[in-house]
Amino acid sequence: MAYSTKRINEETSSPADAAKTLFAGDTSATINEMRSGTPASVIPELANRFGITQDSLFDQLRLPRNTLQERIVKNALLSSTEQDRVYRADRVWKRTLDVLEDDDSARRWITRNNRALGGESPLSLLDTEVGHELVMDTLGRIEHGVVA
């Protein structure tokens, strides 16, 4: 995948616009954004949502720190693997907010180790689809009052 900054600069007026498109919840817009490439500039906003540093987000999602820091500066695109992890993290954030209904509670739940998740934090499991499914299932159990 080529990491073009030209396309990003032509199609979005700012990194915040790209983040809004990816994180908006409009499925067709998100699919189109992901197909054309997601700028690394969405990472700082995602880290801010979770109340953690970018370095912590890189570690939790097992993303290449130096490479992504460079891409953020250059406003370059994420690889497909990186963008999938970022998208999964965003989906879990939205679902956690739906279930817990409070930003602070959501941040605590996402970043703290959880016995129902084998002692791992929900965020640390989002580097795989299986981990993502486990986290989403756990949120569903919490929502329905099943001990999680």
PDB file of C-alpha atoms in Angstrom:
ATOM      1  CA  MET A   1       0.000   0.000   0.000  1.00  0.00           C
ATOM      2  CA  ALA A   2       1.374   3.394  -0.921  1.00  0.00           C
ATOM      3  CA  TYR A   3       1.310   6.004   1.806  1.00  0.00           C
ATOM      4  CA  SER A   4       0.286   9.112  -0.077  1.00  0.00           C
ATOM      5  CA  THR A   5      -0.166  12.419   1.703  1.00  0.00           C
ATOM      6  CA  LYS A   6      -1.303  14.134  -1.496  1.00  0.00           C
ATOM      7  CA  ARG A   7      -4.647  12.304  -1.558  1.00  0.00           C
ATOM      8  CA  ILE A   8      -5.306  13.069   2.091  1.00  0.00           C
ATOM      9  CA  ASN A   9      -4.555  16.760   1.672  1.00  0.00           C
ATOM     10  CA  GLU A  10      -6.791  16.986  -1.399  1.00  0.00           C
ATOM     11  CA  GLU A  11      -9.754  15.080   0.050  1.00  0.00           C
ATOM     12  CA  THR A  12      -9.825  16.235   3.650  1.00  0.00           C
ATOM     13  CA  SER A  13      -9.458  19.736   4.925  1.00  0.00           C
ATOM     14  CA  SER A  14      -7.784  18.568   8.136  1.00  0.00           C
ATOM     15  CA  PRO A  15      -6.717  15.481  10.081  1.00  0.00           C
ATOM     16  CA  ALA A  16      -9.759  16.074  12.293  1.00  0.00           C
ATOM     17  CA  ASP A  17     -12.015  15.675   9.230  1.00  0.00           C
ATOM     18  CA  ALA A  18     -10.461  12.282   8.505  1.00  0.00           C
ATOM     19  CA  ALA A  19     -10.989  11.219  12.120  1.00  0.00           C
ATOM     20  CA  LYS A  20     -14.608  12.380  12.019  1.00  0.00           C
ATOM     21  CA  THR A  21     -15.234  10.312   8.884  1.00  0.00           C
ATOM     22  CA  LEU A  22     -13.654   7.165  10.315  1.00  0.00           C
ATOM     23  CA  PHE A  23     -15.235   7.535  13.750  1.00  0.00           C
ATOM     24  CA  ALA A  24     -18.624   8.942  12.696  1.00  0.00           C
ATOM     25  CA  GLY A  25     -20.555   5.683  12.728  1.00  0.00           C
ATOM     26  CA  ASP A  26     -21.840   6.059   9.152  1.00  0.00           C
ATOM     27  CA  THR A  27     -21.048   2.602   7.797  1.00  0.00           C
ATOM     28  CA  SER A  28     -20.800   3.509   4.113  1.00  0.00           C
ATOM     29  CA  ALA A  29     -18.586   6.532   4.824  1.00  0.00           C
ATOM     30  CA  THR A  30     -16.354   4.407   7.060  1.00  0.00           C
ATOM     31  CA  ILE A  31     -16.031   1.690   4.404  1.00  0.00           C
ATOM     32  CA  ASN A  32     -15.147   4.272   1.755  1.00  0.00           C
ATOM     33  CA  GLU A  33     -12.609   5.916   4.069  1.00  0.00           C
ATOM     34  CA  MET A  34     -10.989   2.570   4.845  1.00  0.00           C
ATOM     35  CA  ARG A  35     -10.893   1.514   1.200  1.00  0.00           C
ATOM     36  CA  SER A  36      -9.188   4.730   0.166  1.00  0.00           C
ATOM     37  CA  GLY A  37      -6.895   4.694   3.179  1.00  0.00           C
ATOM     38  CA  THR A  38      -7.043   6.052   6.694  1.00  0.00           C
ATOM     39  CA  PRO A  39      -4.565   8.751   7.690  1.00  0.00           C
ATOM     40  CA  ALA A  40      -2.394   8.093  10.726  1.00  0.00           C
ATOM     41  CA  SER A  41      -3.625  11.428  12.057  1.00  0.00           C
ATOM     42  CA  VAL A  42      -6.654   9.624  13.551  1.00  0.00           C
ATOM     43  CA  ILE A  43      -4.400   8.032  16.191  1.00  0.00           C
ATOM     44  CA  PRO A  44      -3.971  11.082  18.462  1.00  0.00           C
ATOM     45  CA  GLU A  45      -7.755  11.540  18.656  1.00  0.00           C
ATOM     46  CA  LEU A  46      -8.280   7.865  19.488  1.00  0.00           C
ATOM     47  CA  ALA A  47      -5.620   7.954  22.220  1.00  0.00           C
ATOM     48  CA  ASN A  48      -7.298  11.056  23.623  1.00  0.00           C
ATOM     49  CA  ARG A  49     -10.673   9.279  23.731  1.00  0.00           C
ATOM     50  CA  PHE A  50      -9.146   6.469  25.775  1.00  0.00           C
ATOM     51  CA  GLY A  51      -7.344   8.948  28.031  1.00  0.00           C
ATOM     52  CA  ILE A  52      -3.960   7.396  27.275  1.00  0.00           C
ATOM     53  CA  THR A  53      -0.794   8.460  25.480  1.00  0.00           C
ATOM     54  CA  GLN A  54      -0.148   7.606  21.854  1.00  0.00           C
ATOM     55  CA  ASP A  55       2.744   5.396  22.982  1.00  0.00           C
ATOM     56  CA  SER A  56       0.408   3.461  25.253  1.00  0.00           C
ATOM     57  CA  LEU A  57      -2.075   3.054  22.399  1.00  0.00           C
ATOM     58  CA  PHE A  58       0.717   1.774  20.133  1.00  0.00           C
ATOM     59  CA  ASP A  59       1.736  -0.749  22.809  1.00  0.00           C
ATOM     60  CA  GLN A  60      -1.808  -1.913  23.579  1.00  0.00           C
ATOM     61  CA  LEU A  61      -2.737  -2.412  19.914  1.00  0.00           C
ATOM     62  CA  ARG A  62       0.731  -3.761  19.065  1.00  0.00           C
ATOM     63  CA  LEU A  63       1.356  -1.079  16.470  1.00  0.00           C
ATOM     64  CA  PRO A  64       4.836  -0.014  15.260  1.00  0.00           C
ATOM     65  CA  ARG A  65       5.550   3.125  17.316  1.00  0.00           C
ATOM     66  CA  ASN A  66       8.339   4.742  15.293  1.00  0.00           C
ATOM     67  CA  THR A  67       6.692   4.035  11.953  1.00  0.00           C
ATOM     68  CA  LEU A  68       3.369   5.466  13.067  1.00  0.00           C
ATOM     69  CA  GLN A  69       4.887   8.533  14.704  1.00  0.00           C
ATOM     70  CA  GLU A  70       6.538   9.281  11.369  1.00  0.00           C
ATOM     71  CA  ARG A  71       3.270   8.702   9.496  1.00  0.00           C
ATOM     72  CA  ILE A  72       1.409  11.020  11.860  1.00  0.00           C
ATOM     73  CA  VAL A  73       3.932  13.794  11.210  1.00  0.00           C
ATOM     74  CA  LYS A  74       3.760  13.221   7.440  1.00  0.00           C
ATOM     75  CA  ASN A  75      -0.041  12.733   7.487  1.00  0.00           C
ATOM     76  CA  ALA A  76       0.522   9.414   5.701  1.00  0.00           C
ATOM     77  CA  LEU A  77      -1.852   6.447   5.562  1.00  0.00           C
ATOM     78  CA  LEU A  78      -2.142   3.516   7.930  1.00  0.00           C
ATOM     79  CA  SER A  79      -1.542   0.025   6.592  1.00  0.00           C
ATOM     80  CA  SER A  80      -4.631  -2.168   6.312  1.00  0.00           C
ATOM     81  CA  THR A  81      -3.626  -4.076   9.471  1.00  0.00           C
ATOM     82  CA  GLU A  82      -3.103  -0.850  11.406  1.00  0.00           C
ATOM     83  CA  GLN A  83      -6.362   0.665  10.265  1.00  0.00           C
ATOM     84  CA  ASP A  84      -8.264  -2.519  11.186  1.00  0.00           C
ATOM     85  CA  ARG A  85      -6.898  -2.309  14.737  1.00  0.00           C
ATOM     86  CA  VAL A  86      -7.734   1.380  14.996  1.00  0.00           C
ATOM     87  CA  TYR A  87     -11.243   0.722  13.686  1.00  0.00           C
ATOM     88  CA  ARG A  88     -11.777  -2.141  16.160  1.00  0.00           C
ATOM     89  CA  ALA A  89     -10.647   0.108  19.010  1.00  0.00           C
ATOM     90  CA  ASP A  90     -13.094   2.787  17.900  1.00  0.00           C
ATOM     91  CA  ARG A  91     -15.965   0.276  17.693  1.00  0.00           C
ATOM     92  CA  VAL A  92     -15.219  -0.947  21.212  1.00  0.00           C
ATOM     93  CA  TRP A  93     -15.099   2.656  22.455  1.00  0.00           C
ATOM     94  CA  LYS A  94     -18.550   3.364  21.004  1.00  0.00           C
ATOM     95  CA  ARG A  95     -20.015   0.122  22.351  1.00  0.00           C
ATOM     96  CA  THR A  96     -18.514   0.722  25.793  1.00  0.00           C
ATOM     97  CA  LEU A  97     -20.055   4.201  25.881  1.00  0.00           C
ATOM     98  CA  ASP A  98     -23.413   2.711  24.893  1.00  0.00           C
ATOM     99  CA  VAL A  99     -23.228   0.179  27.716  1.00  0.00           C
ATOM    100  CA  LEU A 100     -21.629   2.240  30.496  1.00  0.00           C
ATOM    101  CA  GLU A 101     -23.047   5.625  29.419  1.00  0.00           C
ATOM    102  CA  ASP A 102     -20.131   7.643  30.796  1.00  0.00           C
ATOM    103  CA  ASP A 103     -16.745   8.610  29.316  1.00  0.00           C
ATOM    104  CA  ASP A 104     -14.808   8.122  32.560  1.00  0.00           C
ATOM    105  CA  SER A 105     -16.366   4.718  33.248  1.00  0.00           C
ATOM    106  CA  ALA A 106     -15.698   3.679  29.655  1.00  0.00           C
ATOM    107  CA  ARG A 107     -12.042   4.755  29.892  1.00  0.00           C
ATOM    108  CA  ARG A 108     -11.547   2.845  33.129  1.00  0.00           C
ATOM    109  CA  TRP A 109     -13.219  -0.310  31.798  1.00  0.00           C
ATOM    110  CA  ILE A 110     -11.297  -0.312  28.521  1.00  0.00           C
ATOM    111  CA  THR A 111      -7.863   0.269  30.039  1.00  0.00           C
ATOM    112  CA  ARG A 112      -7.989  -1.856  33.204  1.00  0.00           C
ATOM    113  CA  ASN A 113      -7.326  -5.568  33.467  1.00  0.00           C
ATOM    114  CA  ASN A 114     -10.502  -7.644  33.584  1.00  0.00           C
ATOM    115  CA  ARG A 115     -10.897 -11.149  35.013  1.00  0.00           C
ATOM    116  CA  ALA A 116     -13.587 -11.971  32.440  1.00  0.00           C
ATOM    117  CA  LEU A 117     -10.955 -11.327  29.762  1.00  0.00           C
ATOM    118  CA  GLY A 118      -8.292 -13.557  31.257  1.00  0.00           C
ATOM    119  CA  GLY A 119      -6.763 -10.746  33.287  1.00  0.00           C
ATOM    120  CA  GLU A 120      -6.127  -8.602  30.193  1.00  0.00           C
ATOM    121  CA  SER A 121      -7.444  -5.125  29.534  1.00  0.00           C
ATOM    122  CA  PRO A 122     -10.068  -4.914  26.790  1.00  0.00           C
ATOM    123  CA  LEU A 123      -7.825  -2.534  24.839  1.00  0.00           C
ATOM    124  CA  SER A 124      -4.926  -4.999  24.832  1.00  0.00           C
ATOM    125  CA  LEU A 125      -7.087  -7.644  23.118  1.00  0.00           C
ATOM    126  CA  LEU A 126      -8.021  -5.516  20.120  1.00  0.00           C
ATOM    127  CA  ASP A 127      -4.994  -6.441  18.040  1.00  0.00           C
ATOM    128  CA  THR A 128      -6.887  -9.559  16.892  1.00  0.00           C
ATOM    129  CA  GLU A 129     -10.408 -10.126  15.624  1.00  0.00           C
ATOM    130  CA  VAL A 130     -10.882 -12.930  18.174  1.00  0.00           C
ATOM    131  CA  GLY A 131      -9.956 -10.549  20.993  1.00  0.00           C
ATOM    132  CA  HIS A 132     -12.306  -7.921  19.591  1.00  0.00           C
ATOM    133  CA  GLU A 133     -15.170 -10.440  19.525  1.00  0.00           C
ATOM    134  CA  LEU A 134     -14.434 -11.463  23.122  1.00  0.00           C
ATOM    135  CA  VAL A 135     -14.516  -7.833  24.273  1.00  0.00           C
ATOM    136  CA  MET A 136     -17.750  -7.127  22.384  1.00  0.00           C
ATOM    137  CA  ASP A 137     -19.330 -10.299  23.831  1.00  0.00           C
ATOM    138  CA  THR A 138     -18.297  -9.246  27.333  1.00  0.00           C
ATOM    139  CA  LEU A 139     -19.898  -5.835  26.804  1.00  0.00           C
ATOM    140  CA  GLY A 140     -23.078  -7.578  25.662  1.00  0.00           C
ATOM    141  CA  ARG A 141     -23.123  -9.657  28.833  1.00  0.00           C
ATOM    142  CA  ILE A 142     -22.646  -6.545  30.966  1.00  0.00           C
ATOM    143  CA  GLU A 143     -25.456  -4.793  29.110  1.00  0.00           C
ATOM    144  CA  HIS A 144     -27.831  -7.708  29.737  1.00  0.00           C
ATOM    145  CA  GLY A 145     -26.884  -8.123  33.392  1.00  0.00           C
ATOM    146  CA  VAL A 146     -25.022 -11.387  32.957  1.00  0.00           C
ATOM    147  CA  VAL A 147     -22.011 -11.613  35.251  1.00  0.00           C
ATOM    148  CA  ALA A 148     -18.964 -10.814  33.156  1.00  0.00           C
TER     149      ALA A 148
END
